[in-house]
CSV table of C-alpha atoms in Angstrom, one decimal:
chain,number,residue,atom,x,y,z
A,19,ASP,CA,64.7,-83.4,210.9
A,20,VAL,CA,65.6,-84.6,207.3
A,21,LYS,CA,67.8,-82.0,205.4
A,22,VAL,CA,68.6,-81.5,202.0
A,23,THR,CA,71.1,-79.3,201.0
A,24,GLN,CA,71.6,-77.4,197.4
A,25,SER,CA,74.7,-75.8,196.8
A,26,SER,CA,73.7,-72.8,195.4
A,27,ARG,CA,69.8,-71.2,195.4
A,28,TYR,CA,70.3,-69.3,192.1
A,29,LEU,CA,72.8,-69.8,189.2
A,30,VAL,CA,73.6,-67.8,186.1
A,31,LYS,CA,75.5,-69.7,183.4
A,32,ARG,CA,76.7,-69.2,179.7
A,33,THR,CA,75.7,-71.9,177.1
A,34,GLY,CA,78.4,-74.3,176.7
A,35,GLU,CA,79.6,-74.0,179.8
A,36,LYS,CA,80.1,-77.5,182.3
A,37,VAL,CA,77.6,-76.6,185.2
A,38,PHE,CA,77.9,-78.6,188.1
A,39,LEU,CA,74.9,-78.7,190.9
A,40,GLU,CA,75.7,-80.3,194.1
A,41,CYS,CA,73.7,-82.0,196.8
A,42,VAL,CA,74.2,-83.0,200.8
A,43,GLN,CA,71.7,-85.0,202.9
A,44,ASP,CA,72.5,-85.4,206.5
A,45,MET,CA,70.3,-88.7,207.4
A,46,ASP,CA,72.4,-91.4,205.4
A,47,HIS,CA,69.4,-91.8,202.9
A,48,GLU,CA,70.3,-94.9,200.1
A,49,ASN,CA,68.1,-93.3,197.5
A,50,MET,CA,68.9,-89.6,195.8
A,51,PHE,CA,67.1,-87.8,192.8
A,52,TRP,CA,67.5,-84.9,190.5
A,53,TYR,CA,64.5,-83.6,189.6
A,54,ARG,CA,63.9,-80.3,187.2
A,55,GLN,CA,60.5,-78.3,187.5
A,56,ASP,CA,59.4,-76.4,184.5
A,57,PRO,CA,55.5,-74.2,184.8
A,58,GLY,CA,53.2,-76.5,183.2
A,59,LEU,CA,55.1,-79.8,183.3
A,60,GLY,CA,55.7,-80.5,186.8
A,61,LEU,CA,58.5,-82.3,188.3
A,62,ARG,CA,60.6,-84.7,185.8
A,63,LEU,CA,62.9,-87.2,186.8
A,64,ILE,CA,66.4,-86.9,185.5
A,65,TYR,CA,68.6,-89.2,187.8
A,66,PHE,CA,68.5,-91.2,190.2
A,67,SER,CA,70.7,-93.4,192.5
A,68,TYR,CA,69.9,-96.3,194.7
A,69,ASP,CA,73.8,-96.5,196.2
A,70,VAL,CA,77.2,-95.1,196.0
A,71,LYS,CA,78.7,-95.2,192.2
A,72,MET,CA,75.0,-96.5,191.1
A,73,LYS,CA,73.0,-94.6,188.8
A,74,GLU,CA,69.5,-94.8,186.7
A,75,LYS,CA,68.5,-93.1,184.2
A,76,GLY,CA,65.4,-90.9,184.9
A,77,ASP,CA,62.7,-89.7,182.4
A,78,ILE,CA,65.1,-86.6,181.0
A,79,PRO,CA,68.3,-88.1,181.2
A,80,GLU,CA,69.3,-86.2,178.1
A,81,GLY,CA,72.2,-83.5,178.1
A,82,TYR,CA,73.0,-84.7,182.1
A,83,SER,CA,75.0,-86.5,183.9
A,84,VAL,CA,75.6,-87.6,187.4
A,85,SER,CA,78.0,-88.4,190.2
A,86,ARG,CA,77.9,-90.2,193.6
A,87,GLU,CA,80.7,-91.1,195.1
A,88,LYS,CA,79.7,-90.6,198.7
A,89,LYS,CA,76.4,-91.6,200.3
A,90,GLU,CA,75.5,-88.6,201.1
A,91,ARG,CA,76.2,-86.5,198.5
A,92,PHE,CA,74.5,-86.6,194.6
A,93,SER,CA,75.9,-84.1,191.5
A,94,LEU,CA,73.7,-83.8,188.5
A,95,ILE,CA,76.8,-82.2,185.6
A,96,LEU,CA,75.3,-80.7,182.8
A,97,GLU,CA,78.1,-81.5,180.3
A,98,SER,CA,77.7,-78.4,178.3
A,99,ALA,CA,74.9,-76.0,179.3
A,100,SER,CA,72.5,-75.2,177.2
A,101,THR,CA,69.2,-72.8,176.7
A,102,ASN,CA,66.8,-75.4,177.2
A,103,GLN,CA,68.4,-76.1,180.7
A,104,THR,CA,67.2,-73.0,182.1
A,105,SER,CA,65.2,-74.6,185.0
A,106,MET,CA,64.5,-75.1,188.9
A,107,TYR,CA,66.5,-77.9,189.6
A,108,LEU,CA,65.0,-80.1,192.8
A,109,CYS,CA,67.1,-83.1,194.5
A,110,ALA,CA,65.7,-85.2,196.6
A,111,SER,CA,66.2,-88.0,199.0
A,112,SER,CA,64.8,-90.8,200.5
A,113,ILE,CA,65.3,-94.2,202.9
A,114,SER,CA,64.7,-97.4,200.7
A,115,GLY,CA,61.2,-98.9,201.6
A,116,HIS,CA,60.1,-95.9,202.7
A,117,GLU,CA,57.3,-93.5,201.4
A,118,LYS,CA,58.4,-90.1,201.5
A,119,LEU,CA,60.7,-88.1,199.4
A,120,PHE,CA,62.7,-85.3,201.2
A,121,PHE,CA,63.5,-81.5,199.0
A,122,GLY,CA,65.7,-79.2,199.0
A,123,SER,CA,65.1,-76.0,198.5
A,124,GLY,CA,66.2,-75.9,194.8
A,125,THR,CA,68.9,-74.6,192.2
A,126,GLN,CA,66.9,-72.2,189.8
A,127,LEU,CA,69.4,-72.5,186.6
A,128,SER,CA,69.4,-69.7,184.3
A,129,VAL,CA,71.5,-70.1,181.2
A,130,LEU,CA,72.5,-67.7,178.6
B,19,ASP,CA,54.2,-89.7,178.5
B,20,GLN,CA,52.8,-88.0,181.7
B,21,GLN,CA,51.4,-90.8,183.5
B,22,VAL,CA,49.9,-88.6,186.3
B,23,LYS,CA,47.9,-85.8,185.4
B,24,GLN,CA,46.4,-82.8,186.7
B,25,ASN,CA,44.4,-80.9,184.3
B,26,SER,CA,43.6,-77.7,186.8
B,27,PRO,CA,46.9,-75.4,186.6
B,28,SER,CA,45.4,-73.2,189.4
B,29,LEU,CA,42.3,-73.1,191.4
B,30,SER,CA,41.0,-69.7,193.6
B,31,VAL,CA,38.9,-70.4,197.0
B,32,GLN,CA,37.4,-68.4,199.2
B,33,GLU,CA,38.6,-68.5,202.7
B,34,GLY,CA,36.9,-70.9,205.1
B,35,ARG,CA,35.1,-73.0,202.1
B,36,ILE,CA,36.8,-76.2,200.3
B,37,SER,CA,39.7,-76.8,198.0
B,38,ILE,CA,39.4,-79.8,196.1
B,39,LEU,CA,42.4,-80.5,194.2
B,40,ASN,CA,42.3,-83.2,191.6
B,41,CYS,CA,44.7,-85.8,189.8
B,42,ASP,CA,44.4,-88.4,187.4
B,43,TYR,CA,46.6,-91.5,186.3
B,44,THR,CA,47.0,-93.9,183.7
B,45,ASN,CA,49.1,-96.4,185.1
B,46,SER,CA,47.1,-99.5,187.0
B,47,MET,CA,50.4,-100.7,188.6
B,48,PHE,CA,50.4,-97.9,190.6
B,49,ASP,CA,49.2,-98.4,194.3
B,50,TYR,CA,50.5,-95.7,196.5
B,51,PHE,CA,49.7,-92.2,196.2
B,52,LEU,CA,51.1,-88.5,197.8
B,53,TRP,CA,50.3,-85.1,197.9
B,54,TYR,CA,53.0,-82.4,198.0
B,55,LYS,CA,52.9,-78.5,199.0
B,56,LYS,CA,55.4,-76.6,197.4
B,57,TYR,CA,56.0,-72.1,198.1
B,58,PRO,CA,57.6,-70.4,195.4
B,59,ALA,CA,61.4,-70.6,196.7
B,60,GLU,CA,61.2,-74.0,198.7
B,61,GLY,CA,61.1,-77.6,197.6
B,62,PRO,CA,57.9,-79.6,197.8
B,63,THR,CA,57.3,-80.9,201.3
B,64,PHE,CA,55.0,-84.0,202.0
B,65,LEU,CA,51.4,-83.0,202.8
B,66,ILE,CA,49.1,-86.7,202.8
B,67,SER,CA,49.0,-90.1,201.3
B,68,ILE,CA,47.2,-93.1,200.5
B,69,SER,CA,47.6,-97.0,199.4
B,70,SER,CA,45.3,-98.4,197.0
B,71,ILE,CA,44.0,-100.6,199.9
B,72,LYS,CA,42.0,-97.2,201.4
B,73,ASP,CA,39.7,-95.2,199.8
B,74,LYS,CA,40.0,-92.3,201.9
B,75,ASN,CA,43.0,-90.7,204.6
B,76,GLU,CA,42.8,-87.6,206.4
B,77,ASP,CA,44.7,-85.9,208.3
B,78,GLY,CA,43.6,-82.4,210.2
B,79,ARG,CA,42.4,-80.6,207.4
B,80,PHE,CA,43.3,-82.7,204.8
B,81,THR,CA,41.5,-85.0,203.5
B,82,VAL,CA,42.7,-87.4,200.2
B,83,PHE,CA,39.8,-89.6,198.5
B,84,LEU,CA,40.9,-92.5,195.9
B,85,ASN,CA,39.0,-94.0,193.1
B,86,LYS,CA,40.8,-96.7,191.7
B,87,SER,CA,38.3,-98.0,189.2
B,88,ALA,CA,38.4,-94.7,187.8
B,89,LYS,CA,42.2,-94.2,188.4
B,90,HIS,CA,41.2,-90.5,190.2
B,91,LEU,CA,42.5,-88.9,193.3
B,92,SER,CA,41.3,-85.9,194.9
B,93,LEU,CA,42.8,-83.5,197.9
B,94,HIS,CA,40.4,-81.4,200.1
B,95,ILE,CA,41.0,-79.2,202.3
B,96,VAL,CA,38.9,-78.0,204.6
B,97,PRO,CA,38.5,-75.0,205.8
B,98,SER,CA,41.0,-73.3,203.6
B,99,GLN,CA,43.4,-71.2,204.5
B,100,PRO,CA,45.6,-68.4,203.4
B,101,GLY,CA,48.3,-69.8,204.2
B,102,ASP,CA,47.5,-72.6,201.4
B,103,SER,CA,48.1,-70.5,198.8
B,104,ALA,CA,50.9,-73.0,197.3
B,105,VAL,CA,51.5,-75.0,194.3
B,106,TYR,CA,50.2,-78.7,195.0
B,107,PHE,CA,51.6,-81.5,193.3
B,108,CYS,CA,50.0,-85.5,193.3
B,109,ALA,CA,52.7,-88.4,192.8
B,110,ALA,CA,52.2,-91.9,192.1
B,111,LYS,CA,54.7,-95.0,192.9
B,112,ARG,CA,54.4,-98.7,192.5
B,113,GLY,CA,54.0,-99.9,196.1
B,114,TRP,CA,55.0,-97.9,199.8
B,115,THR,CA,58.3,-99.8,199.1
B,116,GLY,CA,58.8,-98.1,195.2
B,117,ASN,CA,61.6,-95.7,194.9
B,118,GLN,CA,60.8,-93.9,191.8
B,119,PHE,CA,58.0,-91.6,192.0
B,120,TYR,CA,55.7,-90.3,189.4
B,121,PHE,CA,55.1,-86.4,190.0
B,122,GLY,CA,51.7,-84.6,188.1
B,123,THR,CA,52.2,-81.0,186.6
B,124,GLY,CA,51.0,-79.2,190.1
B,125,THR,CA,47.7,-77.0,190.2
B,126,SER,CA,48.7,-73.6,192.0
B,127,LEU,CA,46.0,-73.2,194.6
B,128,THR,CA,44.8,-69.2,196.1
B,129,VAL,CA,43.2,-68.8,198.9
B,130,ILE,CA,41.6,-65.6,199.0
B,131,PRO,CA,41.1,-63.7,202.3
């Protein structure tokens, strides 16, 4: 089974802190994605990556950056956390040309 | 701009009855559609999909119907079970090989025992 692992289930940070969310997948998938889930807004794409060192902006990239130095790892960075970034963050991966996304369990981030 | 919409935030159904979850899309370039199921504190898991060359796809208790002219799809669960209680997300993309998925806002289904 594909495993997508997010490093933290719950995270509490202060406004202005730099925050790193880590995601690792074990199936050699080319594509990796970061989404945030908010009530009434569904899943919104922040950034995605087709390959190592490649990244593409999604629908809501403002306030975020990403890093993909190795194929299995995709990091989401909040340069200066703000309260409106309190959310559930979901990492996903897929094989290029494959129909499905495989999701991690999510990180619930609270910015105080 | 939300290209995939689920207009019912919640739905309650009696155990054993049919659950019908609806999804509308605006982008005519979408031709591959998926449903994901999400339990609290877990990531979404793939449930069922349909290509635009079909109008129906069935997998056990789950059937997805696609009406391309109306840009509408629906997920039918028959019979509904308490374990089906979850949030269901509709998703769309361009082509089976497309890499970018567009998700709806989700419908929270509660199946009452």
